[in-house]
Amino acid sequence: MKKILLLAVSMGFVFVSCKQNPNPSSQNNLNQIRKQKIDPALEKGSTNDFATQAAIGTMMEIESSAIMIKRTENRDIQNLATIMVRDHLAAKRELQAIAKQNKISIPQRLPDDKKAILARLDSLKFDERNHFYAQLMVKEHEKAVNLFRAASTNEAQPALANFAKKKLPTLEHHLMEAKRNYKIMQIIKGDEGGEPLKISQDETTAH
């Protein structure tokens, strides 16, 4: 009976956009990540706080999701991670094009604190990894939605302001789906979120 209930709940949270069951391996996307090299053109120019934070957030969502595509067998998490890689790779390319055109310097590698979170994610096992990733996506997208919402109205650079407006609905949808997946992971875990809360506290300390 419990298994039937869990299955029904899980099915209720499956992405509407994932009815085609995207290939969990997503090797084409992962190959694109591996092949990317430092672009000298993106290391020159002025800095912009929104562009910097957006670049770091996008890389974090891509790289954490790439880990999950390779490491999880949970279909809900596979679907979430596949969508994250797809959408954030597209956003990354758009941001880089804007940066080049407007001579804005943006980071192309994650800072050490973000790398440490990825290392921890990669070190976890099975359900614990799924819990950590789902919660990480909630946290990252809460930050991203706030960042992009503010930039859509306050950013002085027109191209970046338009980029923020364009991507905000996608990020809001990502946040909604991340929260749904986190609920699924809590149900599967059979707890009330005590362990994920501990992970969140540890992650905050890592920052």
PDB file of C-alpha atoms in Angstrom:
ATOM      1  CA  MET A   1       0.000   0.000   0.000  1.00  0.00           C
ATOM      2  CA  LYS A   2       2.831   2.361   0.863  1.00  0.00           C
ATOM      3  CA  LYS A   3       4.529   1.668  -2.456  1.00  0.00           C
ATOM      4  CA  ILE A   4       1.308   2.415  -4.338  1.00  0.00           C
ATOM      5  CA  LEU A   5       0.895   5.688  -2.449  1.00  0.00           C
ATOM      6  CA  LEU A   6       4.479   6.732  -3.159  1.00  0.00           C
ATOM      7  CA  LEU A   7       4.051   5.886  -6.827  1.00  0.00           C
ATOM      8  CA  ALA A   8       0.866   7.922  -7.058  1.00  0.00           C
ATOM      9  CA  VAL A   9       2.475  10.910  -5.354  1.00  0.00           C
ATOM     10  CA  SER A  10       5.546  10.676  -7.553  1.00  0.00           C
ATOM     11  CA  MET A  11       3.442  10.512 -10.711  1.00  0.00           C
ATOM     12  CA  GLY A  12       1.577  13.591  -9.585  1.00  0.00           C
ATOM     13  CA  PHE A  13       4.836  15.517  -9.493  1.00  0.00           C
ATOM     14  CA  VAL A  14       6.192  14.428 -12.905  1.00  0.00           C
ATOM     15  CA  PHE A  15       6.969  17.382 -15.149  1.00  0.00           C
ATOM     16  CA  VAL A  16       4.326  18.292 -17.695  1.00  0.00           C
ATOM     17  CA  SER A  17       7.165  19.139 -20.053  1.00  0.00           C
ATOM     18  CA  CYS A  18       8.773  15.720 -19.508  1.00  0.00           C
ATOM     19  CA  LYS A  19       6.005  13.532 -20.891  1.00  0.00           C
ATOM     20  CA  GLN A  20       8.381  12.471 -23.644  1.00  0.00           C
ATOM     21  CA  ASN A  21      10.680  11.011 -20.959  1.00  0.00           C
ATOM     22  CA  PRO A  22      13.955  12.748 -21.853  1.00  0.00           C
ATOM     23  CA  ASN A  23      16.944  10.467 -22.124  1.00  0.00           C
ATOM     24  CA  PRO A  24      18.536  10.420 -18.632  1.00  0.00           C
ATOM     25  CA  SER A  25      22.022  10.023 -20.086  1.00  0.00           C
ATOM     26  CA  SER A  26      21.840  13.347 -21.988  1.00  0.00           C
ATOM     27  CA  GLN A  27      25.315  12.632 -23.313  1.00  0.00           C
ATOM     28  CA  ASN A  28      25.148  15.371 -25.923  1.00  0.00           C
ATOM     29  CA  ASN A  29      24.641  17.977 -23.196  1.00  0.00           C
ATOM     30  CA  LEU A  30      27.363  16.514 -21.001  1.00  0.00           C
ATOM     31  CA  ASN A  31      29.791  16.418 -23.915  1.00  0.00           C
ATOM     32  CA  GLN A  32      29.148  20.121 -24.497  1.00  0.00           C
ATOM     33  CA  ILE A  33      30.038  20.817 -20.863  1.00  0.00           C
ATOM     34  CA  ARG A  34      33.294  18.868 -21.064  1.00  0.00           C
ATOM     35  CA  LYS A  35      34.409  20.464 -24.318  1.00  0.00           C
ATOM     36  CA  GLN A  36      34.051  24.058 -23.178  1.00  0.00           C
ATOM     37  CA  LYS A  37      37.281  25.978 -22.774  1.00  0.00           C
ATOM     38  CA  ILE A  38      38.150  29.348 -21.309  1.00  0.00           C
ATOM     39  CA  ASP A  39      37.283  32.099 -23.773  1.00  0.00           C
ATOM     40  CA  PRO A  40      39.819  34.950 -23.516  1.00  0.00           C
ATOM     41  CA  ALA A  41      37.210  37.382 -24.844  1.00  0.00           C
ATOM     42  CA  LEU A  42      35.135  36.841 -21.702  1.00  0.00           C
ATOM     43  CA  GLU A  43      38.051  37.743 -19.435  1.00  0.00           C
ATOM     44  CA  LYS A  44      38.311  41.262 -20.791  1.00  0.00           C
ATOM     45  CA  GLY A  45      36.067  44.239 -20.243  1.00  0.00           C
ATOM     46  CA  SER A  46      34.128  45.792 -17.404  1.00  0.00           C
ATOM     47  CA  THR A  47      32.505  43.845 -14.591  1.00  0.00           C
ATOM     48  CA  ASN A  48      28.802  43.742 -13.837  1.00  0.00           C
ATOM     49  CA  ASP A  49      27.445  42.319 -10.594  1.00  0.00           C
ATOM     50  CA  PHE A  50      24.322  40.815 -12.128  1.00  0.00           C
ATOM     51  CA  ALA A  51      26.258  39.224 -14.989  1.00  0.00           C
ATOM     52  CA  THR A  52      28.814  37.799 -12.560  1.00  0.00           C
ATOM     53  CA  GLN A  53      26.215  36.287 -10.251  1.00  0.00           C
ATOM     54  CA  ALA A  54      24.132  35.004 -13.155  1.00  0.00           C
ATOM     55  CA  ALA A  55      27.172  33.315 -14.716  1.00  0.00           C
ATOM     56  CA  ILE A  56      28.108  31.592 -11.450  1.00  0.00           C
ATOM     57  CA  GLY A  57      24.547  30.483 -10.771  1.00  0.00           C
ATOM     58  CA  THR A  58      24.136  29.097 -14.272  1.00  0.00           C
ATOM     59  CA  MET A  59      27.380  27.133 -14.057  1.00  0.00           C
ATOM     60  CA  MET A  60      26.411  25.772 -10.650  1.00  0.00           C
ATOM     61  CA  GLU A  61      23.066  24.525 -11.903  1.00  0.00           C
ATOM     62  CA  ILE A  62      24.638  22.950 -15.000  1.00  0.00           C
ATOM     63  CA  GLU A  63      27.484  21.196 -13.214  1.00  0.00           C
ATOM     64  CA  SER A  64      25.449  19.906 -10.271  1.00  0.00           C
ATOM     65  CA  SER A  65      22.803  18.625 -12.671  1.00  0.00           C
ATOM     66  CA  ALA A  66      25.433  16.943 -14.845  1.00  0.00           C
ATOM     67  CA  ILE A  67      26.574  15.002 -11.776  1.00  0.00           C
ATOM     68  CA  MET A  68      23.024  13.828 -11.141  1.00  0.00           C
ATOM     69  CA  ILE A  69      22.398  12.774 -14.737  1.00  0.00           C
ATOM     70  CA  LYS A  70      25.387  10.473 -14.429  1.00  0.00           C
ATOM     71  CA  ARG A  71      24.876   9.298 -10.846  1.00  0.00           C
ATOM     72  CA  THR A  72      21.162   8.921 -10.033  1.00  0.00           C
ATOM     73  CA  GLU A  73      18.659   6.278 -11.049  1.00  0.00           C
ATOM     74  CA  ASN A  74      15.680   8.215  -9.720  1.00  0.00           C
ATOM     75  CA  ARG A  75      13.521   9.193 -12.693  1.00  0.00           C
ATOM     76  CA  ASP A  76      12.168  12.383 -11.110  1.00  0.00           C
ATOM     77  CA  ILE A  77      15.679  13.617 -10.361  1.00  0.00           C
ATOM     78  CA  GLN A  78      16.896  12.553 -13.814  1.00  0.00           C
ATOM     79  CA  ASN A  79      14.121  14.566 -15.426  1.00  0.00           C
ATOM     80  CA  LEU A  80      14.858  17.611 -13.283  1.00  0.00           C
ATOM     81  CA  ALA A  81      18.591  17.432 -13.946  1.00  0.00           C
ATOM     82  CA  THR A  82      18.118  16.945 -17.688  1.00  0.00           C
ATOM     83  CA  ILE A  83      15.935  20.036 -17.924  1.00  0.00           C
ATOM     84  CA  MET A  84      18.391  22.051 -15.838  1.00  0.00           C
ATOM     85  CA  VAL A  85      21.316  21.168 -18.110  1.00  0.00           C
ATOM     86  CA  ARG A  86      19.320  21.917 -21.241  1.00  0.00           C
ATOM     87  CA  ASP A  87      17.869  25.254 -20.147  1.00  0.00           C
ATOM     88  CA  HIS A  88      20.926  26.578 -18.345  1.00  0.00           C
ATOM     89  CA  LEU A  89      23.286  25.687 -21.179  1.00  0.00           C
ATOM     90  CA  ALA A  90      21.078  27.809 -23.440  1.00  0.00           C
ATOM     91  CA  ALA A  91      21.077  30.643 -20.886  1.00  0.00           C
ATOM     92  CA  LYS A  92      24.846  30.393 -20.498  1.00  0.00           C
ATOM     93  CA  ARG A  93      25.371  30.800 -24.241  1.00  0.00           C
ATOM     94  CA  GLU A  94      23.053  33.808 -24.355  1.00  0.00           C
ATOM     95  CA  LEU A  95      24.777  35.474 -21.419  1.00  0.00           C
ATOM     96  CA  GLN A  96      28.205  34.894 -22.941  1.00  0.00           C
ATOM     97  CA  ALA A  97      27.060  36.397 -26.257  1.00  0.00           C
ATOM     98  CA  ILE A  98      25.740  39.482 -24.459  1.00  0.00           C
ATOM     99  CA  ALA A  99      28.970  39.777 -22.479  1.00  0.00           C
ATOM    100  CA  LYS A 100      31.107  39.629 -25.614  1.00  0.00           C
ATOM    101  CA  GLN A 101      28.991  42.113 -27.498  1.00  0.00           C
ATOM    102  CA  ASN A 102      29.012  44.591 -24.621  1.00  0.00           C
ATOM    103  CA  LYS A 103      32.589  43.943 -23.478  1.00  0.00           C
ATOM    104  CA  ILE A 104      31.620  42.602 -20.066  1.00  0.00           C
ATOM    105  CA  SER A 105      33.888  40.212 -18.168  1.00  0.00           C
ATOM    106  CA  ILE A 106      32.170  37.180 -16.617  1.00  0.00           C
ATOM    107  CA  PRO A 107      33.563  34.186 -14.693  1.00  0.00           C
ATOM    108  CA  GLN A 108      34.006  30.914 -16.565  1.00  0.00           C
ATOM    109  CA  ARG A 109      34.920  28.717 -13.602  1.00  0.00           C
ATOM    110  CA  LEU A 110      33.122  28.226 -10.319  1.00  0.00           C
ATOM    111  CA  PRO A 111      34.570  29.733  -7.119  1.00  0.00           C
ATOM    112  CA  ASP A 112      35.995  27.369  -4.522  1.00  0.00           C
ATOM    113  CA  ASP A 113      32.941  27.429  -2.238  1.00  0.00           C
ATOM    114  CA  LYS A 114      30.726  26.233  -5.084  1.00  0.00           C
ATOM    115  CA  LYS A 115      33.240  23.555  -6.072  1.00  0.00           C
ATOM    116  CA  ALA A 116      33.176  22.293  -2.487  1.00  0.00           C
ATOM    117  CA  ILE A 117      29.388  21.859  -2.662  1.00  0.00           C
ATOM    118  CA  LEU A 118      29.726  19.934  -5.931  1.00  0.00           C
ATOM    119  CA  ALA A 119      32.372  17.692  -4.367  1.00  0.00           C
ATOM    120  CA  ARG A 120      30.074  16.940  -1.465  1.00  0.00           C
ATOM    121  CA  LEU A 121      27.163  16.208  -3.814  1.00  0.00           C
ATOM    122  CA  ASP A 122      29.325  13.796  -5.769  1.00  0.00           C
ATOM    123  CA  SER A 123      30.455  12.038  -2.577  1.00  0.00           C
ATOM    124  CA  LEU A 124      26.979  11.261  -1.259  1.00  0.00           C
ATOM    125  CA  LYS A 125      25.118   8.001  -1.828  1.00  0.00           C
ATOM    126  CA  PHE A 126      21.766   7.216  -3.437  1.00  0.00           C
ATOM    127  CA  ASP A 127      18.801   8.829  -1.636  1.00  0.00           C
ATOM    128  CA  GLU A 128      21.052  11.176   0.321  1.00  0.00           C
ATOM    129  CA  ARG A 129      22.488  12.525  -2.926  1.00  0.00           C
ATOM    130  CA  ASN A 130      19.010  12.922  -4.404  1.00  0.00           C
ATOM    131  CA  HIS A 131      17.855  14.821  -1.292  1.00  0.00           C
ATOM    132  CA  PHE A 132      20.887  17.075  -1.355  1.00  0.00           C
ATOM    133  CA  TYR A 133      20.512  17.869  -5.049  1.00  0.00           C
ATOM    134  CA  ALA A 134      16.779  18.598  -4.833  1.00  0.00           C
ATOM    135  CA  GLN A 135      17.323  20.932  -1.914  1.00  0.00           C
ATOM    136  CA  LEU A 136      20.287  22.551  -3.668  1.00  0.00           C
ATOM    137  CA  MET A 137      18.127  23.280  -6.712  1.00  0.00           C
ATOM    138  CA  VAL A 138      15.508  24.905  -4.499  1.00  0.00           C
ATOM    139  CA  LYS A 139      18.123  27.076  -2.809  1.00  0.00           C
ATOM    140  CA  GLU A 140      19.926  28.020  -6.043  1.00  0.00           C
ATOM    141  CA  HIS A 141      16.705  28.912  -7.824  1.00  0.00           C
ATOM    142  CA  GLU A 142      15.356  30.961  -4.955  1.00  0.00           C
ATOM    143  CA  LYS A 143      18.502  33.052  -5.275  1.00  0.00           C
ATOM    144  CA  ALA A 144      18.255  33.129  -9.072  1.00  0.00           C
ATOM    145  CA  VAL A 145      14.617  34.222  -9.118  1.00  0.00           C
ATOM    146  CA  ASN A 146      15.346  37.080  -6.711  1.00  0.00           C
ATOM    147  CA  LEU A 147      18.437  38.069  -8.694  1.00  0.00           C
ATOM    148  CA  PHE A 148      16.740  38.044 -12.086  1.00  0.00           C
ATOM    149  CA  ARG A 149      13.567  39.710 -10.822  1.00  0.00           C
ATOM    150  CA  ALA A 150      15.595  42.607  -9.432  1.00  0.00           C
ATOM    151  CA  ALA A 151      17.727  42.872 -12.582  1.00  0.00           C
ATOM    152  CA  SER A 152      14.681  42.877 -14.831  1.00  0.00           C
ATOM    153  CA  THR A 153      13.668  46.242 -13.371  1.00  0.00           C
ATOM    154  CA  ASN A 154      16.871  47.703 -11.909  1.00  0.00           C
ATOM    155  CA  GLU A 155      19.683  46.632 -14.249  1.00  0.00           C
ATOM    156  CA  ALA A 156      21.100  49.659 -16.099  1.00  0.00           C
ATOM    157  CA  GLN A 157      22.615  47.652 -18.951  1.00  0.00           C
ATOM    158  CA  PRO A 158      19.742  47.198 -21.454  1.00  0.00           C
ATOM    159  CA  ALA A 159      20.853  43.860 -22.911  1.00  0.00           C
ATOM    160  CA  LEU A 160      21.272  42.350 -19.437  1.00  0.00           C
ATOM    161  CA  ALA A 161      17.933  43.764 -18.275  1.00  0.00           C
ATOM    162  CA  ASN A 162      16.215  42.148 -21.273  1.00  0.00           C
ATOM    163  CA  PHE A 163      18.055  38.882 -20.594  1.00  0.00           C
ATOM    164  CA  ALA A 164      16.797  38.917 -17.002  1.00  0.00           C
ATOM    165  CA  LYS A 165      13.194  39.568 -18.106  1.00  0.00           C
ATOM    166  CA  LYS A 166      13.372  36.803 -20.709  1.00  0.00           C
ATOM    167  CA  LYS A 167      14.770  34.159 -18.351  1.00  0.00           C
ATOM    168  CA  LEU A 168      12.766  34.970 -15.228  1.00  0.00           C
ATOM    169  CA  PRO A 169       9.678  32.870 -16.148  1.00  0.00           C
ATOM    170  CA  THR A 170      11.892  29.853 -16.851  1.00  0.00           C
ATOM    171  CA  LEU A 171      13.639  30.234 -13.510  1.00  0.00           C
ATOM    172  CA  GLU A 172      10.320  30.548 -11.706  1.00  0.00           C
ATOM    173  CA  HIS A 173       9.189  27.308 -13.351  1.00  0.00           C
ATOM    174  CA  HIS A 174      12.474  25.635 -12.383  1.00  0.00           C
ATOM    175  CA  LEU A 175      11.944  26.693  -8.778  1.00  0.00           C
ATOM    176  CA  MET A 176       8.433  25.259  -8.755  1.00  0.00           C
ATOM    177  CA  GLU A 177       9.646  21.926 -10.129  1.00  0.00           C
ATOM    178  CA  ALA A 178      12.626  21.839  -7.762  1.00  0.00           C
ATOM    179  CA  LYS A 179      10.264  22.278  -4.810  1.00  0.00           C
ATOM    180  CA  ARG A 180       8.056  19.463  -6.103  1.00  0.00           C
ATOM    181  CA  ASN A 181      11.038  17.157  -6.423  1.00  0.00           C
ATOM    182  CA  TYR A 182      12.204  18.040  -2.944  1.00  0.00           C
ATOM    183  CA  LYS A 183       8.785  17.022  -1.584  1.00  0.00           C
ATOM    184  CA  ILE A 184       9.039  13.723  -3.445  1.00  0.00           C
ATOM    185  CA  MET A 185      12.477  13.077  -1.962  1.00  0.00           C
ATOM    186  CA  GLN A 186      11.160  13.779   1.535  1.00  0.00           C
ATOM    187  CA  ILE A 187       8.309  11.314   1.053  1.00  0.00           C
ATOM    188  CA  ILE A 188      10.633   8.631  -0.283  1.00  0.00           C
ATOM    189  CA  LYS A 189      12.983   9.242   2.599  1.00  0.00           C
ATOM    190  CA  GLY A 190      10.107   8.714   5.009  1.00  0.00           C
ATOM    191  CA  ASP A 191      11.026  11.606   7.258  1.00  0.00           C
ATOM    192  CA  GLU A 192       9.846  15.138   7.927  1.00  0.00           C
ATOM    193  CA  GLY A 193      12.867  16.869   6.467  1.00  0.00           C
ATOM    194  CA  GLY A 194      15.206  16.700   9.455  1.00  0.00           C
ATOM    195  CA  GLU A 195      18.160  15.381   7.482  1.00  0.00           C
ATOM    196  CA  PRO A 196      17.737  17.785   4.534  1.00  0.00           C
ATOM    197  CA  LEU A 197      17.588  20.638   7.052  1.00  0.00           C
ATOM    198  CA  LYS A 198      20.910  19.479   8.487  1.00  0.00           C
ATOM    199  CA  ILE A 199      22.358  19.402   4.967  1.00  0.00           C
ATOM    200  CA  SER A 200      21.149  22.953   4.430  1.00  0.00           C
ATOM    201  CA  GLN A 201      22.843  24.114   7.617  1.00  0.00           C
ATOM    202  CA  ASP A 202      26.074  22.387   6.650  1.00  0.00           C
ATOM    203  CA  GLU A 203      25.914  23.921   3.185  1.00  0.00           C
ATOM    204  CA  THR A 204      25.448  27.379   4.677  1.00  0.00           C
ATOM    205  CA  THR A 205      28.546  26.798   6.796  1.00  0.00           C
ATOM    206  CA  ALA A 206      30.440  25.800   3.636  1.00  0.00           C
ATOM    207  CA  HIS A 207      29.642  29.188   2.149  1.00  0.00           C
TER     208      HIS A 207
END
